[in-house]
Short mmCIF file of C-alpha atoms in Angstrom, two decimals:
data_model
loop_
_atom_site.label_atom_id
_atom_site.label_comp_id
_atom_site.label_asym_id
_atom_site.label_seq_id
_atom_site.Cartn_x
_atom_site.Cartn_y
_atom_site.Cartn_z
CA MET A 1 -69.43 -63.13 46.66
CA ASN A 2 -66.55 -65.63 46.53
CA LEU A 3 -64.57 -65.37 49.75
CA ARG A 4 -62.06 -68.15 49.06
CA ILE A 5 -58.46 -66.93 48.99
CA ASP A 6 -55.92 -67.60 46.24
CA TYR A 7 -52.49 -67.93 47.82
CA SER A 8 -50.00 -65.17 46.90
CA PRO A 9 -46.90 -63.42 48.28
CA VAL A 10 -49.27 -61.36 50.45
CA THR A 11 -49.62 -63.07 53.82
CA LEU A 12 -52.63 -65.24 54.43
CA ARG A 13 -53.72 -63.03 57.33
CA GLU A 14 -53.58 -59.88 55.17
CA LYS A 15 -55.58 -61.54 52.39
CA CYS A 16 -58.16 -62.82 54.86
CA LEU A 17 -58.39 -59.40 56.53
CA GLU A 18 -58.98 -57.68 53.19
CA LYS A 19 -61.66 -60.18 52.15
CA LEU A 20 -63.58 -60.06 55.40
CA ARG A 21 -63.27 -56.28 55.75
CA ASN A 22 -64.68 -55.78 52.25
CA ALA A 23 -67.48 -58.27 52.92
CA ILE A 24 -68.56 -56.19 55.92
CA ILE A 25 -68.11 -52.81 54.26
CA THR A 26 -70.12 -53.77 51.18
CA GLY A 27 -72.92 -55.30 53.25
CA TYR A 28 -72.35 -58.96 52.36
CA PHE A 29 -72.34 -59.43 56.14
CA PRO A 30 -74.96 -56.93 57.40
CA SER A 31 -75.03 -55.08 60.73
CA GLY A 32 -75.56 -57.44 63.63
CA ALA A 33 -74.77 -60.60 61.64
CA ARG A 34 -72.99 -63.32 63.64
CA LEU A 35 -69.51 -64.19 62.43
CA VAL A 36 -69.26 -67.92 63.10
CA GLU A 37 -65.65 -69.09 63.12
CA ARG A 38 -66.29 -72.50 61.59
CA THR A 39 -68.35 -71.03 58.75
CA LEU A 40 -65.74 -68.34 58.05
CA CYS A 41 -62.99 -70.97 58.00
CA GLU A 42 -64.93 -72.89 55.34
CA GLN A 43 -65.74 -69.79 53.29
CA LEU A 44 -62.23 -68.35 53.40
CA GLY A 45 -60.35 -71.62 53.32
CA VAL A 46 -58.17 -70.76 56.33
CA SER A 47 -57.60 -71.98 59.87
CA ARG A 48 -59.41 -70.79 62.99
CA THR A 49 -56.18 -69.18 64.18
CA VAL A 50 -56.15 -66.88 61.15
CA VAL A 51 -59.86 -66.08 61.48
CA ARG A 52 -59.50 -65.21 65.16
CA GLU A 53 -56.55 -62.93 64.44
CA VAL A 54 -58.45 -61.15 61.68
CA ILE A 55 -61.50 -60.69 63.89
CA ARG A 56 -59.28 -58.99 66.49
CA TYR A 57 -58.05 -56.55 63.82
CA LEU A 58 -61.58 -55.81 62.66
CA GLN A 59 -62.69 -55.30 66.24
CA ALA A 60 -59.95 -52.66 66.63
CA GLU A 61 -61.24 -50.96 63.45
CA GLY A 62 -64.78 -50.80 64.85
CA LEU A 63 -66.19 -53.18 62.25
CA VAL A 64 -66.71 -56.11 64.63
CA GLU A 65 -68.07 -56.36 68.17
CA VAL A 66 -67.56 -59.37 70.44
CA LEU A 67 -70.61 -59.97 72.62
CA PRO A 68 -70.62 -62.10 75.78
CA GLN A 69 -71.96 -65.63 75.15
CA LYS A 70 -72.67 -64.73 71.54
CA GLY A 71 -69.25 -64.15 70.06
CA PRO A 72 -68.27 -61.81 67.23
CA ILE A 73 -70.89 -59.95 65.23
CA VAL A 74 -70.73 -57.23 62.60
CA ALA A 75 -70.77 -53.96 64.55
CA VAL A 76 -74.13 -52.25 64.40
CA LEU A 77 -73.91 -49.04 62.40
CA ASN A 78 -76.56 -46.71 63.80
CA TRP A 79 -77.17 -43.00 63.42
CA ASP A 80 -75.44 -42.11 66.69
CA VAL A 81 -72.20 -43.65 65.42
CA ALA A 82 -72.60 -42.33 61.88
CA SER A 83 -73.30 -38.75 62.96
CA GLN A 84 -70.09 -38.68 64.98
CA VAL A 85 -68.11 -40.01 62.02
CA TYR A 86 -69.53 -37.30 59.76
CA ARG A 87 -68.76 -34.54 62.28
CA ILE A 88 -65.16 -35.72 62.56
CA ARG A 89 -64.86 -36.00 58.79
CA LEU A 90 -66.14 -32.46 58.29
CA VAL A 91 -63.56 -30.96 60.65
CA LEU A 92 -60.62 -32.98 59.36
CA GLU A 93 -61.43 -32.77 55.66
CA GLN A 94 -62.16 -29.04 55.63
CA SER A 95 -58.85 -28.43 57.37
CA ALA A 96 -57.07 -30.81 54.98
CA VAL A 97 -58.33 -29.20 51.78
CA ALA A 98 -57.52 -25.69 53.04
CA ASP A 99 -53.99 -26.77 53.94
CA CYS A 100 -53.69 -28.55 50.61
CA VAL A 101 -54.50 -25.34 48.72
CA ARG A 102 -51.95 -23.38 50.76
CA ASN A 103 -49.21 -25.95 50.17
CA LEU A 104 -50.15 -26.97 46.64
CA THR A 105 -47.41 -27.44 44.06
CA ASP A 106 -47.71 -28.40 40.42
CA GLU A 107 -46.45 -31.87 41.37
CA THR A 108 -49.03 -32.45 44.12
CA ALA A 109 -51.79 -31.02 41.90
CA ALA A 110 -50.86 -33.59 39.26
CA GLN A 111 -50.94 -36.36 41.86
CA ILE A 112 -54.43 -35.31 42.96
CA GLN A 113 -55.66 -35.22 39.37
CA GLN A 114 -54.19 -38.64 38.71
CA ALA A 115 -55.90 -40.07 41.82
CA LEU A 116 -59.15 -38.41 40.72
CA GLU A 117 -58.90 -40.05 37.30
CA THR A 118 -58.40 -43.44 38.97
CA LEU A 119 -61.55 -42.79 40.98
CA ARG A 120 -63.47 -41.84 37.83
CA THR A 121 -62.42 -45.08 36.15
CA SER A 122 -63.42 -47.13 39.20
CA TYR A 123 -67.00 -45.89 38.88
CA GLY A 124 -67.26 -47.90 35.66
CA THR A 125 -66.92 -51.20 37.51
CA PRO A 126 -69.86 -53.11 39.02
CA ASP A 127 -67.95 -53.71 42.26
CA ILE A 128 -67.95 -51.02 44.97
CA ALA A 129 -64.57 -52.13 46.37
CA PRO A 130 -62.44 -50.38 43.68
CA VAL A 131 -64.45 -47.17 44.24
CA LEU A 132 -63.78 -47.28 47.97
CA GLU A 133 -60.08 -48.01 47.46
CA ALA A 134 -59.67 -45.22 44.89
CA SER A 135 -61.60 -42.79 47.10
CA SER A 136 -59.36 -43.55 50.08
CA THR A 137 -56.24 -43.10 47.93
CA LEU A 138 -57.45 -39.72 46.70
CA TYR A 139 -58.17 -38.47 50.21
CA GLU A 140 -54.78 -39.69 51.40
CA THR A 141 -53.16 -37.74 48.55
CA ILE A 142 -55.02 -34.57 49.59
CA PHE A 143 -54.20 -34.97 53.28
CA ARG A 144 -50.51 -35.64 52.64
CA ALA A 145 -50.24 -32.78 50.13
CA GLY A 146 -51.32 -30.45 52.93
CA ASN A 147 -48.85 -32.02 55.39
CA ASN A 148 -51.72 -33.45 57.46
CA HIS A 149 -50.02 -36.75 58.24
CA ILE A 150 -51.33 -37.08 61.81
CA ALA A 151 -54.86 -36.18 60.73
CA TRP A 152 -54.64 -38.90 58.08
CA GLU A 153 -53.66 -41.42 60.75
CA ILE A 154 -56.87 -40.50 62.60
CA VAL A 155 -58.89 -40.94 59.40
CA GLN A 156 -57.30 -44.36 58.86
CA ARG A 157 -58.50 -45.49 62.29
CA LEU A 158 -62.03 -44.54 61.23
CA ASN A 159 -61.65 -45.85 57.70
CA GLY A 160 -63.70 -48.99 58.23
CA ARG A 161 -66.72 -47.01 59.42
CA ILE A 162 -66.15 -44.32 56.77
CA SER A 163 -66.06 -46.96 54.03
CA ARG A 164 -69.27 -48.59 55.28
CA LEU A 165 -71.03 -45.23 55.07
CA ARG A 166 -69.53 -44.48 51.65
CA ALA A 167 -70.76 -47.84 50.35
CA MET A 168 -74.27 -46.85 51.49
CA THR A 169 -74.30 -43.33 50.06
CA LEU A 170 -71.88 -42.87 47.13
CA THR A 171 -74.23 -44.12 44.41
CA HIS A 172 -77.58 -43.62 46.15
CA VAL A 173 -80.42 -42.44 43.90
CA ASP A 174 -81.36 -39.55 46.23
CA ARG A 175 -78.14 -37.67 45.45
CA GLU A 176 -78.54 -34.35 43.65
CA LYS A 177 -75.08 -34.96 42.20
CA THR A 178 -73.14 -38.21 42.01
CA GLY A 179 -70.48 -38.91 44.60
CA PHE A 180 -67.85 -38.51 41.90
CA GLU A 181 -69.19 -35.11 40.85
CA ARG A 182 -69.03 -33.92 44.47
CA ILE A 183 -65.45 -35.16 44.89
CA LYS A 184 -64.40 -33.70 41.53
CA ALA A 185 -65.79 -30.32 42.64
CA ILE A 186 -63.56 -30.51 45.73
CA CYS A 187 -60.52 -31.35 43.61
CA ASP A 188 -61.30 -28.54 41.16
CA ALA A 189 -61.51 -26.06 44.03
CA ILE A 190 -58.07 -27.23 45.15
CA CYS A 191 -56.23 -27.69 41.85
CA VAL A 192 -58.01 -25.34 39.41
CA GLN A 193 -59.49 -22.45 41.41
CA ARG A 194 -56.94 -22.92 44.24
CA ASP A 195 -59.47 -21.37 46.60
CA GLU A 196 -59.41 -22.41 50.28
CA ALA A 197 -62.89 -21.13 51.10
CA LEU A 198 -64.42 -22.77 48.03
CA ALA A 199 -62.70 -26.07 48.80
CA ARG A 200 -64.06 -26.00 52.37
CA GLN A 201 -67.54 -25.23 51.04
CA ARG A 202 -67.38 -28.12 48.56
CA VAL A 203 -66.40 -30.49 51.37
CA ALA A 204 -69.35 -29.29 53.47
CA GLU A 205 -71.74 -29.83 50.53
CA HIS A 206 -70.38 -33.32 49.86
CA ILE A 207 -70.46 -34.48 53.47
CA GLY A 208 -73.80 -32.77 54.15
CA GLU A 209 -75.52 -34.61 51.33
CA ALA A 210 -73.99 -37.96 52.27
CA GLU A 211 -74.92 -37.41 55.92
CA ALA A 212 -78.56 -36.69 55.05
CA ILE A 213 -78.81 -39.86 52.94
CA ALA A 214 -77.16 -41.99 55.65
CA HIS A 215 -79.48 -40.52 58.28
CA ALA A 216 -82.57 -41.45 56.27
CA LEU A 217 -81.33 -44.97 55.54
CA LEU A 218 -80.22 -45.74 59.09
CA GLU A 219 -83.38 -44.35 60.65
CA GLN A 220 -85.43 -46.47 58.26
CA GLU A 221 -83.47 -49.59 59.27
CA GLN A 222 -84.24 -48.97 62.95
CA LYS A 223 -88.01 -48.76 62.43
#
């Protein structure tokens, strides 16, 4: 993975934050890995001031922990943390899809289908980052279509942890259906069947399968 930043109109801090966040989410920096300022400065091609600022942002997102006398490390993602994230997701996403069905218009249905198509296309790339970005955009479209703006703000605060778990589970071989097939089933329940109960059920199936895979992987890591 090339972490060096090409300068652009986007601020240096934002570019650095995106690079380092993706490196953690995709496992380039694994759980518990030390984040040494000098090394990061060399890899990213930025100053220590920028690195320190970015680390503070990632700490607020739950992706980085700062340990006494050890400094910043990649936050350990264990089953206790993951299970809480999945429980919160289940509640918020089931509510969001039900509200989305109730408030659905032809315009918002078209927006969801467009976001779903972007997600489908992203699965054809070797990089997981476009999949995670497209997935987040689709969920944001669903939440906002159901007027769940505050709930989406809560999801955004958890997005770092959610993305780490998605990177682990979306394309895992133990899936009965691919991550895309599960998400498409949710979108079909919203936009085609327009069935609240079915949409909630599809969310439960999707999250339940991902949760089981994450549980097995995280428990194996702790052995």
